[in-house]
PDB file of C-alpha atoms and ligand atoms in Angstrom:
ATOM      1  CA  MET X   1      25.474   2.324  -1.768  1.00  0.00           C
ATOM      2  CA  THR X   2      22.353   1.735   0.350  1.00  0.00           C
ATOM      3  CA  ASP X   3      19.100   2.978  -1.150  1.00  0.00           C
ATOM      4  CA  SER X   4      17.144   5.377   0.996  1.00  0.00           C
ATOM      5  CA  VAL X   5      13.739   3.950   0.040  1.00  0.00           C
ATOM      6  CA  LEU X   6      12.484   0.434  -0.645  1.00  0.00           C
ATOM      7  CA  LEU X   7       9.326   0.649  -2.762  1.00  0.00           C
ATOM      8  CA  VAL X   8       7.385  -2.629  -2.789  1.00  0.00           C
ATOM      9  CA  ILE X   9       4.727  -3.437  -5.373  1.00  0.00           C
ATOM     10  CA  PRO X  10       2.449  -6.215  -4.072  1.00  0.00           C
ATOM     11  CA  CYS X  11       1.169  -8.316  -6.959  1.00  0.00           C
ATOM     12  CA  SER X  12      -1.349 -11.039  -7.490  1.00  0.00           C
ATOM     13  CA  HIS X  13      -2.052 -11.826 -11.160  1.00  0.00           C
ATOM     14  CA  GLU X  14      -0.750  -8.484 -12.385  1.00  0.00           C
ATOM     15  CA  SER X  15       1.225  -9.437 -15.502  1.00  0.00           C
ATOM     16  CA  ALA X  16      -1.465  -7.895 -17.710  1.00  0.00           C
ATOM     17  CA  ARG X  17      -1.589  -4.570 -15.848  1.00  0.00           C
ATOM     18  CA  ILE X  18       1.921  -3.935 -14.560  1.00  0.00           C
ATOM     19  CA  GLY X  19       3.422  -3.504 -18.045  1.00  0.00           C
ATOM     20  CA  GLY X  20       1.639  -0.166 -18.379  1.00  0.00           C
ATOM     21  CA  PHE X  21       3.152   1.104 -15.134  1.00  0.00           C
ATOM     22  CA  LEU X  22       6.454  -0.521 -14.152  1.00  0.00           C
ATOM     23  CA  PRO X  23       8.678   0.743 -17.019  1.00  0.00           C
ATOM     24  CA  ASP X  24       7.607   4.353 -16.406  1.00  0.00           C
ATOM     25  CA  LEU X  25       7.952   3.892 -12.650  1.00  0.00           C
ATOM     26  CA  CYS X  26      11.492   2.516 -13.079  1.00  0.00           C
ATOM     27  CA  ARG X  27      12.369   5.487 -15.310  1.00  0.00           C
ATOM     28  CA  GLU X  28      10.967   7.968 -12.789  1.00  0.00           C
ATOM     29  CA  MET X  29      12.704   6.324  -9.814  1.00  0.00           C
ATOM     30  CA  SER X  30      16.030   6.148 -11.699  1.00  0.00           C
ATOM     31  CA  VAL X  31      15.878   9.893 -12.231  1.00  0.00           C
ATOM     32  CA  LEU X  32      14.919  10.444  -8.594  1.00  0.00           C
ATOM     33  CA  GLY X  33      17.679   8.153  -7.287  1.00  0.00           C
ATOM     34  CA  GLY X  34      17.973   6.363  -3.949  1.00  0.00           C
ATOM     35  CA  VAL X  35      14.905   4.175  -4.511  1.00  0.00           C
ATOM     36  CA  ALA X  36      14.892   0.389  -4.950  1.00  0.00           C
ATOM     37  CA  ILE X  37      11.757  -1.207  -6.412  1.00  0.00           C
ATOM     38  CA  MET X  38      10.746  -4.737  -5.461  1.00  0.00           C
ATOM     39  CA  VAL X  39       7.793  -6.634  -6.910  1.00  0.00           C
ATOM     40  CA  VAL X  40       6.405  -9.216  -4.480  1.00  0.00           C
ATOM     41  CA  GLU X  41       4.175 -11.825  -6.042  1.00  0.00           C
ATOM     42  CA  ASP X  42       2.190 -14.404  -4.110  1.00  0.00           C
ATOM     43  CA  GLY X  43      -0.482 -16.887  -4.837  1.00  0.00           C
ATOM     44  CA  SER X  44      -0.315 -16.826  -8.624  1.00  0.00           C
ATOM     45  CA  ASP X  45       0.168 -19.986 -10.696  1.00  0.00           C
ATOM     46  CA  ALA X  46       3.461 -21.001 -12.325  1.00  0.00           C
ATOM     47  CA  GLU X  47       2.512 -19.553 -15.717  1.00  0.00           C
ATOM     48  CA  GLU X  48       1.693 -16.167 -14.195  1.00  0.00           C
ATOM     49  CA  VAL X  49       4.914 -16.188 -12.149  1.00  0.00           C
ATOM     50  CA  SER X  50       6.964 -16.894 -15.255  1.00  0.00           C
ATOM     51  CA  LYS X  51       5.249 -14.020 -17.117  1.00  0.00           C
ATOM     52  CA  MET X  52       6.066 -11.688 -14.238  1.00  0.00           C
ATOM     53  CA  ARG X  53       9.642 -12.946 -14.070  1.00  0.00           C
ATOM     54  CA  PHE X  54      10.059 -12.245 -17.779  1.00  0.00           C
ATOM     55  CA  ILE X  55       8.744  -8.675 -17.391  1.00  0.00           C
ATOM     56  CA  ILE X  56      10.961  -7.978 -14.379  1.00  0.00           C
ATOM     57  CA  ASP X  57      14.112  -9.590 -15.798  1.00  0.00           C
ATOM     58  CA  SER X  58      13.751  -7.673 -19.086  1.00  0.00           C
ATOM     59  CA  LEU X  59      13.418  -4.385 -17.219  1.00  0.00           C
ATOM     60  CA  ARG X  60      16.304  -5.202 -14.886  1.00  0.00           C
ATOM     61  CA  ALA X  61      18.614  -5.221 -17.881  1.00  0.00           C
ATOM     62  CA  GLN X  62      17.772  -1.535 -18.251  1.00  0.00           C
ATOM     63  CA  PHE X  63      17.101  -0.312 -14.716  1.00  0.00           C
ATOM     64  CA  THR X  64      19.397  -1.044 -11.786  1.00  0.00           C
ATOM     65  CA  CYS X  65      16.802   0.276  -9.324  1.00  0.00           C
ATOM     66  CA  LEU X  66      14.596  -2.778  -9.971  1.00  0.00           C
ATOM     67  CA  ARG X  67      15.305  -5.767  -7.747  1.00  0.00           C
ATOM     68  CA  SER X  68      14.592  -9.335  -8.837  1.00  0.00           C
ATOM     69  CA  LEU X  69      11.078 -10.674  -8.399  1.00  0.00           C
ATOM     70  CA  LYS X  70      10.274 -11.945  -4.910  1.00  0.00           C
ATOM     71  CA  THR X  71       7.779 -14.805  -4.869  1.00  0.00           C
ATOM     72  CA  LEU X  72       6.094 -16.216  -1.796  1.00  0.00           C
ATOM     73  CA  SER X  73       5.158 -19.855  -1.515  1.00  0.00           C
ATOM     74  CA  SER X  74       1.635 -19.167  -0.313  1.00  0.00           C
ATOM     75  CA  ASN X  75      -0.888 -16.377  -0.727  1.00  0.00           C
ATOM     76  CA  LEU X  76      -0.505 -13.970   2.194  1.00  0.00           C
ATOM     77  CA  GLY X  77      -2.693 -11.190   0.795  1.00  0.00           C
ATOM     78  CA  LYS X  78      -1.739  -7.629  -0.100  1.00  0.00           C
ATOM     79  CA  GLY X  79      -0.482  -6.690   3.370  1.00  0.00           C
ATOM     80  CA  GLY X  80       1.452  -9.933   3.802  1.00  0.00           C
ATOM     81  CA  ALA X  81       3.215  -9.309   0.498  1.00  0.00           C
ATOM     82  CA  VAL X  82       4.083  -5.713   1.435  1.00  0.00           C
ATOM     83  CA  TYR X  83       5.515  -6.809   4.790  1.00  0.00           C
ATOM     84  CA  ALA X  84       7.450  -9.694   3.208  1.00  0.00           C
ATOM     85  CA  GLY X  85       9.039  -7.195   0.834  1.00  0.00           C
ATOM     86  CA  TRP X  86       9.816  -4.708   3.579  1.00  0.00           C
ATOM     87  CA  ALA X  87      11.600  -7.468   5.528  1.00  0.00           C
ATOM     88  CA  ASP X  88      14.294  -7.340   2.802  1.00  0.00           C
ATOM     89  CA  HIS X  89      14.891  -3.616   3.288  1.00  0.00           C
ATOM     90  CA  GLY X  90      18.653  -3.815   2.752  1.00  0.00           C
ATOM     91  CA  GLY X  91      19.216  -0.905   5.135  1.00  0.00           C
ATOM     92  CA  ALA X  92      16.742   1.498   3.486  1.00  0.00           C
ATOM     93  CA  ASP X  93      15.531   4.159   5.918  1.00  0.00           C
ATOM     94  CA  TRP X  94      12.098   4.381   4.288  1.00  0.00           C
ATOM     95  CA  LEU X  95       9.650   1.629   3.414  1.00  0.00           C
ATOM     96  CA  ALA X  96       6.994   2.293   0.800  1.00  0.00           C
ATOM     97  CA  PHE X  97       4.454   0.470  -1.305  1.00  0.00           C
ATOM     98  CA  VAL X  98       2.418   1.277  -4.371  1.00  0.00           C
ATOM     99  CA  ASP X  99      -0.315  -0.652  -6.202  1.00  0.00           C
ATOM    100  CA  ALA X 100       0.688  -2.405  -9.415  1.00  0.00           C
ATOM    101  CA  ASP X 101      -1.969  -1.020 -11.710  1.00  0.00           C
ATOM    102  CA  GLY X 102      -0.668   2.528 -12.079  1.00  0.00           C
ATOM    103  CA  ALA X 103      -3.763   4.162 -10.587  1.00  0.00           C
ATOM    104  CA  CYS X 104      -1.218   6.420  -8.963  1.00  0.00           C
ATOM    105  CA  SER X 105       1.126   7.688 -11.672  1.00  0.00           C
ATOM    106  CA  PRO X 106       4.936   7.536 -11.409  1.00  0.00           C
ATOM    107  CA  PRO X 107       5.238  11.347 -11.034  1.00  0.00           C
ATOM    108  CA  GLU X 108       2.796  11.183  -8.112  1.00  0.00           C
ATOM    109  CA  VAL X 109       4.831   8.362  -6.538  1.00  0.00           C
ATOM    110  CA  ALA X 110       7.954  10.501  -6.913  1.00  0.00           C
ATOM    111  CA  ARG X 111       6.203  13.564  -5.463  1.00  0.00           C
ATOM    112  CA  LEU X 112       5.272  11.700  -2.289  1.00  0.00           C
ATOM    113  CA  ILE X 113       8.622   9.980  -1.900  1.00  0.00           C
ATOM    114  CA  LYS X 114      10.324  13.360  -2.170  1.00  0.00           C
ATOM    115  CA  MET X 115       8.265  14.582   0.799  1.00  0.00           C
ATOM    116  CA  ARG X 116      10.051  12.222   3.197  1.00  0.00           C
ATOM    117  CA  GLY X 117      12.384  13.992   5.526  1.00  0.00           C
ATOM    118  CA  ASP X 118      11.378  14.066   9.136  1.00  0.00           C
ATOM    119  CA  ALA X 119      10.137  11.026  11.024  1.00  0.00           C
ATOM    120  CA  ARG X 120       6.559  11.284   9.688  1.00  0.00           C
ATOM    121  CA  ALA X 121       4.842   8.607   7.609  1.00  0.00           C
ATOM    122  CA  ILE X 122       3.208   9.817   4.398  1.00  0.00           C
ATOM    123  CA  PHE X 123      -0.118   8.345   3.285  1.00  0.00           C
ATOM    124  CA  ALA X 124      -1.551   9.207  -0.113  1.00  0.00           C
ATOM    125  CA  SER X 125      -5.212  10.152   0.017  1.00  0.00           C
ATOM    126  CA  ARG X 126      -7.890  10.168  -2.692  1.00  0.00           C
ATOM    127  CA  VAL X 127      -9.579  13.451  -1.901  1.00  0.00           C
ATOM    128  CA  LYS X 128     -11.946  14.687  -4.584  1.00  0.00           C
ATOM    129  CA  ILE X 129     -11.168  18.377  -4.438  1.00  0.00           C
ATOM    130  CA  LEU X 130     -10.657  21.114  -6.994  1.00  0.00           C
ATOM    131  CA  GLY X 131      -7.125  21.030  -8.252  1.00  0.00           C
ATOM    132  CA  ARG X 132      -6.720  17.251  -7.984  1.00  0.00           C
ATOM    133  CA  GLN X 133      -7.813  14.556 -10.432  1.00  0.00           C
ATOM    134  CA  VAL X 134      -9.437  11.597  -8.692  1.00  0.00           C
ATOM    135  CA  THR X 135     -11.342   9.277 -10.999  1.00  0.00           C
ATOM    136  CA  ARG X 136     -13.107   6.239  -9.539  1.00  0.00           C
ATOM    137  CA  LEU X 137     -16.253   4.318 -10.384  1.00  0.00           C
ATOM    138  CA  PHE X 138     -19.158   5.790  -8.452  1.00  0.00           C
ATOM    139  CA  LYS X 139     -19.897   2.566  -6.515  1.00  0.00           C
ATOM    140  CA  ARG X 140     -16.242   2.196  -5.514  1.00  0.00           C
ATOM    141  CA  HIS X 141     -16.040   5.821  -4.461  1.00  0.00           C
ATOM    142  CA  LEU X 142     -19.214   5.464  -2.407  1.00  0.00           C
ATOM    143  CA  LEU X 143     -18.189   2.227  -0.696  1.00  0.00           C
ATOM    144  CA  GLY X 144     -14.721   3.625  -0.147  1.00  0.00           C
ATOM    145  CA  ARG X 145     -16.145   6.706   1.560  1.00  0.00           C
ATOM    146  CA  ILE X 146     -18.420   4.590   3.789  1.00  0.00           C
ATOM    147  CA  TYR X 147     -15.484   2.383   4.757  1.00  0.00           C
ATOM    148  CA  ALA X 148     -13.177   5.326   5.396  1.00  0.00           C
ATOM    149  CA  THR X 149     -15.806   7.015   7.569  1.00  0.00           C
ATOM    150  CA  LEU X 150     -16.291   3.815   9.572  1.00  0.00           C
ATOM    151  CA  VAL X 151     -12.546   3.474  10.075  1.00  0.00           C
ATOM    152  CA  SER X 152     -12.265   7.061  11.200  1.00  0.00           C
ATOM    153  CA  GLU X 153     -15.231   6.891  13.601  1.00  0.00           C
ATOM    154  CA  LEU X 154     -14.566   3.420  15.050  1.00  0.00           C
ATOM    155  CA  LEU X 155     -10.884   4.044  15.635  1.00  0.00           C
ATOM    156  CA  LYS X 156     -11.224   7.723  16.537  1.00  0.00           C
ATOM    157  CA  VAL X 157      -8.589   8.721  14.005  1.00  0.00           C
ATOM    158  CA  PRO X 158      -9.252  11.746  11.775  1.00  0.00           C
ATOM    159  CA  VAL X 159      -8.083   9.916   8.663  1.00  0.00           C
ATOM    160  CA  TYR X 160      -9.720  10.664   5.302  1.00  0.00           C
ATOM    161  CA  ASP X 161      -8.541   7.656   3.265  1.00  0.00           C
ATOM    162  CA  SER X 162      -6.762   4.817   5.051  1.00  0.00           C
ATOM    163  CA  GLN X 163      -6.845   2.537   1.991  1.00  0.00           C
ATOM    164  CA  CYS X 164      -5.008   4.443  -0.703  1.00  0.00           C
ATOM    165  CA  GLY X 165      -2.401   2.311  -2.447  1.00  0.00           C
ATOM    166  CA  LEU X 166       0.653   4.497  -1.862  1.00  0.00           C
ATOM    167  CA  LYS X 167       2.320   4.911   1.510  1.00  0.00           C
ATOM    168  CA  VAL X 168       5.801   5.828   2.744  1.00  0.00           C
ATOM    169  CA  VAL X 169       6.810   4.838   6.266  1.00  0.00           C
ATOM    170  CA  PRO X 170      10.004   5.487   8.253  1.00  0.00           C
ATOM    171  CA  ARG X 171      11.673   2.126   8.861  1.00  0.00           C
ATOM    172  CA  ALA X 172      12.573   3.025  12.452  1.00  0.00           C
ATOM    173  CA  ALA X 173       8.886   3.522  13.284  1.00  0.00           C
ATOM    174  CA  PHE X 174       7.842   0.368  11.431  1.00  0.00           C
ATOM    175  CA  GLU X 175      10.367  -1.758  13.300  1.00  0.00           C
ATOM    176  CA  LYS X 176       8.873  -0.700  16.629  1.00  0.00           C
ATOM    177  CA  ILE X 177       5.492  -2.171  15.668  1.00  0.00           C
ATOM    178  CA  SER X 178       6.134  -4.884  13.084  1.00  0.00           C
ATOM    179  CA  ASN X 179       5.992  -7.812  15.499  1.00  0.00           C
ATOM    180  CA  ARG X 180       2.452  -6.967  16.583  1.00  0.00           C
ATOM    181  CA  LEU X 181       0.899  -6.516  13.148  1.00  0.00           C
ATOM    182  CA  GLN X 182      -1.529  -9.333  12.368  1.00  0.00           C
ATOM    183  CA  VAL X 183      -3.658  -8.220   9.428  1.00  0.00           C
ATOM    184  CA  THR X 184      -2.315  -9.352   6.054  1.00  0.00           C
ATOM    185  CA  GLY X 185      -5.339  -8.705   3.818  1.00  0.00           C
ATOM    186  CA  PHE X 186      -6.697  -5.494   2.315  1.00  0.00           C
ATOM    187  CA  ALA X 187      -7.261  -3.903   5.757  1.00  0.00           C
ATOM    188  CA  PHE X 188      -3.589  -4.113   6.707  1.00  0.00           C
ATOM    189  CA  ASP X 189      -3.122  -0.369   6.237  1.00  0.00           C
ATOM    190  CA  VAL X 190      -5.700   0.351   8.938  1.00  0.00           C
ATOM    191  CA  GLU X 191      -3.745  -1.679  11.487  1.00  0.00           C
ATOM    192  CA  LEU X 192      -0.482  -0.158  10.265  1.00  0.00           C
ATOM    193  CA  MET X 193      -1.931   3.332  10.664  1.00  0.00           C
ATOM    194  CA  VAL X 194      -3.157   2.920  14.248  1.00  0.00           C
ATOM    195  CA  ALA X 195      -0.005   1.077  15.327  1.00  0.00           C
ATOM    196  CA  LEU X 196       2.170   3.888  13.943  1.00  0.00           C
ATOM    197  CA  LEU X 197       0.053   6.564  15.621  1.00  0.00           C
ATOM    198  CA  ASP X 198      -0.069   4.696  18.932  1.00  0.00           C
ATOM    199  CA  THR X 199       3.695   4.430  18.951  1.00  0.00           C
ATOM    200  CA  GLY X 200       4.093   8.179  18.447  1.00  0.00           C
ATOM    201  CA  CYS X 201       4.824   8.291  14.723  1.00  0.00           C
ATOM    202  CA  SER X 202       2.794  11.038  13.095  1.00  0.00           C
ATOM    203  CA  ILE X 203       1.227  10.552   9.696  1.00  0.00           C
ATOM    204  CA  GLN X 204       0.593  13.145   7.021  1.00  0.00           C
ATOM    205  CA  GLU X 205      -2.123  12.467   4.447  1.00  0.00           C
ATOM    206  CA  VAL X 206      -1.348  13.956   1.062  1.00  0.00           C
ATOM    207  CA  PRO X 207      -4.065  14.366  -1.599  1.00  0.00           C
ATOM    208  CA  ILE X 208      -2.962  12.759  -4.855  1.00  0.00           C
ATOM    209  CA  ASP X 209      -4.168  12.274  -8.405  1.00  0.00           C
ATOM    210  CA  TRP X 210      -5.700   8.826  -8.856  1.00  0.00           C
ATOM    211  CA  GLN X 211      -7.029   7.217 -12.001  1.00  0.00           C
ATOM    212  CA  GLU X 212      -8.819   3.947 -11.306  1.00  0.00           C
ATOM    213  CA  ILE X 213      -7.624   1.175 -13.623  1.00  0.00           C
ATOM    214  CA  PRO X 214     -10.041  -1.620 -14.638  1.00  0.00           C
ATOM    215  CA  GLY X 215      -9.256  -5.160 -13.470  1.00  0.00           C
ATOM    216  CA  GLY X 216      -9.024  -4.512  -9.710  1.00  0.00           C
ATOM    217  CA  LYS X 217      -8.916  -7.497  -7.351  1.00  0.00           C
ATOM    218  CA  VAL X 218     -11.083  -6.127  -4.571  1.00  0.00           C
ATOM    219  CA  ASN X 219     -14.463  -7.854  -4.554  1.00  0.00           C
ATOM    220  CA  LEU X 220     -16.818  -5.177  -3.327  1.00  0.00           C
ATOM    221  CA  ILE X 221     -19.064  -7.583  -1.384  1.00  0.00           C
ATOM    222  CA  ARG X 222     -16.683 -10.277  -0.091  1.00  0.00           C
ATOM    223  CA  ASP X 223     -13.715  -8.023   0.630  1.00  0.00           C
ATOM    224  CA  SER X 224     -15.776  -5.168   2.113  1.00  0.00           C
ATOM    225  CA  TRP X 225     -17.196  -7.623   4.621  1.00  0.00           C
ATOM    226  CA  ARG X 226     -13.739  -9.016   5.491  1.00  0.00           C
ATOM    227  CA  MET X 227     -12.298  -5.532   5.771  1.00  0.00           C
ATOM    228  CA  ALA X 228     -15.099  -4.408   8.078  1.00  0.00           C
ATOM    229  CA  ARG X 229     -14.507  -7.483  10.271  1.00  0.00           C
ATOM    230  CA  ASP X 230     -10.770  -6.747  10.340  1.00  0.00           C
ATOM    231  CA  VAL X 231     -11.393  -3.152  11.413  1.00  0.00           C
ATOM    232  CA  TRP X 232     -13.597  -4.356  14.245  1.00  0.00           C
ATOM    233  CA  GLN X 233     -10.859  -6.764  15.404  1.00  0.00           C
ATOM    234  CA  ILE X 234      -8.195  -4.065  15.151  1.00  0.00           C
ATOM    235  CA  ARG X 235     -10.404  -1.843  17.310  1.00  0.00           C
ATOM    236  CA  SER X 236     -10.926  -4.583  19.927  1.00  0.00           C
ATOM    237  CA  ARG X 237      -7.219  -5.453  20.125  1.00  0.00           C
ATOM    238  CA  ARG X 238      -6.333  -1.778  20.416  1.00  0.00           C
ATOM    239  CA  PHE X 239      -8.841  -1.264  23.200  1.00  0.00           C
ATOM    240  CA  ARG X 240      -7.507  -4.334  25.074  1.00  0.00           C
ATOM    241  CA  SER X 241      -3.888  -3.244  24.756  1.00  0.00           C
ATOM    242  CA  LYS X 242      -4.747   0.238  26.065  1.00  0.00           C
ATOM    243  CA  THR X 243      -6.666  -1.094  29.070  1.00  0.00           C
ATOM    244  CA  ASN X 244      -3.740  -3.426  29.874  1.00  0.00           C
ATOM    245  CA  LEU X 245      -1.305  -0.500  30.174  1.00  0.00           C
TER     246      LEU X 245
HETATM  247  N1  LIG D   1       0.922 -10.011  -3.391  1.00  0.00           N
HETATM  248  C1  LIG D   1      -0.408  -9.779  -3.384  1.00  0.00           C
HETATM  249  N2  LIG D   1      -0.853  -8.625  -3.876  1.00  0.00           N
HETATM  250  C2  LIG D   1      -2.180  -8.430  -3.876  1.00  0.00           C
HETATM  251  C3  LIG D   1      -3.110  -9.376  -3.381  1.00  0.00           C
HETATM  252  N3  LIG D   1      -4.361  -8.869  -3.528  1.00  0.00           N
HETATM  253  C4  LIG D   1      -4.205  -7.656  -4.109  1.00  0.00           C
HETATM  254  N4  LIG D   1      -2.892  -7.402  -4.314  1.00  0.00           N
HETATM  255  C5  LIG D   1      -2.302  -6.211  -4.923  1.00  0.00           C
HETATM  256  O1  LIG D   1      -2.797  -5.078  -4.250  1.00  0.00           O
HETATM  257  C6  LIG D   1      -2.832  -3.975  -5.135  1.00  0.00           C
HETATM  258  C7  LIG D   1      -4.210  -3.331  -5.102  1.00  0.00           C
HETATM  259  O2  LIG D   1      -5.124  -4.219  -5.681  1.00  0.00           O
HETATM  260  P1  LIG D   1      -6.139  -3.760  -6.786  1.00  0.00           P
HETATM  261  O3  LIG D   1      -6.614  -4.981  -7.451  1.00  0.00           O
HETATM  262  O4  LIG D   1      -5.545  -2.706  -7.671  1.00  0.00           O
HETATM  263  O5  LIG D   1      -7.255  -3.133  -5.884  1.00  0.00           O
HETATM  264  P2  LIG D   1      -8.540  -2.368  -6.380  1.00  0.00           P
HETATM  265  O6  LIG D   1      -8.157  -1.538  -7.553  1.00  0.00           O
HETATM  266  O7  LIG D   1      -8.902  -1.555  -5.168  1.00  0.00           O
HETATM  267  O8  LIG D   1      -9.554  -3.423  -6.696  1.00  0.00           O
HETATM  268  C8  LIG D   1      -2.446  -4.530  -6.517  1.00  0.00           C
HETATM  269  O9  LIG D   1      -1.084  -4.254  -6.728  1.00  0.00           O
HETATM  270  C9  LIG D   1      -2.715  -6.019  -6.365  1.00  0.00           C
HETATM  271  O10 LIG D   1      -1.959  -6.837  -7.210  1.00  0.00           O
HETATM  272  C10 LIG D   1      -2.585 -10.600  -2.854  1.00  0.00           C
HETATM  273  O11 LIG D   1      -3.303 -11.478  -2.403  1.00  0.00           O
HETATM  274  N5  LIG D   1      -1.237 -10.734  -2.886  1.00  0.00           N
HETATM  275 MG1  LIG D   2      -6.418  -0.785  -8.139  1.00  0.00          MG
END
């Protein structure tokens, strides 16, 4: 039977962190049903790949929802890995991804996946409000808020958090835009967001619980600069494509 959702976990050097998340995620998704999980690893060395393969193969003996590890021959970045995974959708109507570190807990992943239904995309959002638990280092929270505000203002999209590591997208909407997506690094979700909106797919942001896990790969200086540059390029391309209509 075809799964309804393909949930990709993009991974680069995650063998130390994923063990605290993947078994519980597999358990949660097995109970939920209709979800296939695929770990996509790129750019790690052979030793790291074999550690990941061992983790995945051991869990596959227990959980049929977990697909075998997908490895890419070169490092495409987080977005490139997500898109490479989504290309193997196997007929799933929904394409999703979640970060490997478990910052977003399996019950939260299940809660968002269960919200799929109409043709809307669902983006998790780290909103610090009463009633939700969002724990991040102060400097990451601050930089994240500056970035999110820039994205929102530059692209004229009232988004609160374009970068949260859990998103669920209708495959039909993704297939309309996939051939024009160019960003494969950490800013890929910004391009994905505007392309979906521009093609008429609405997006619902859903506040989630988020517990930052140490060992993150984002370098606050280097990657913030690259992400800001990517947002500027996304904005320019979007402006050009609108004036060419
Ligand atoms: N496949 C792949 N995944 C990546 C790459 N860079 C980051 N990721 C994944 O993207 C997710 C978010 O990264 P993370 O380090 O948790 O970000 P941070 O917590 O914001 O610093 C994790 O699952 C990473 O393994 C990459 O180059 N390739
Ligand atoms: Mg993280």
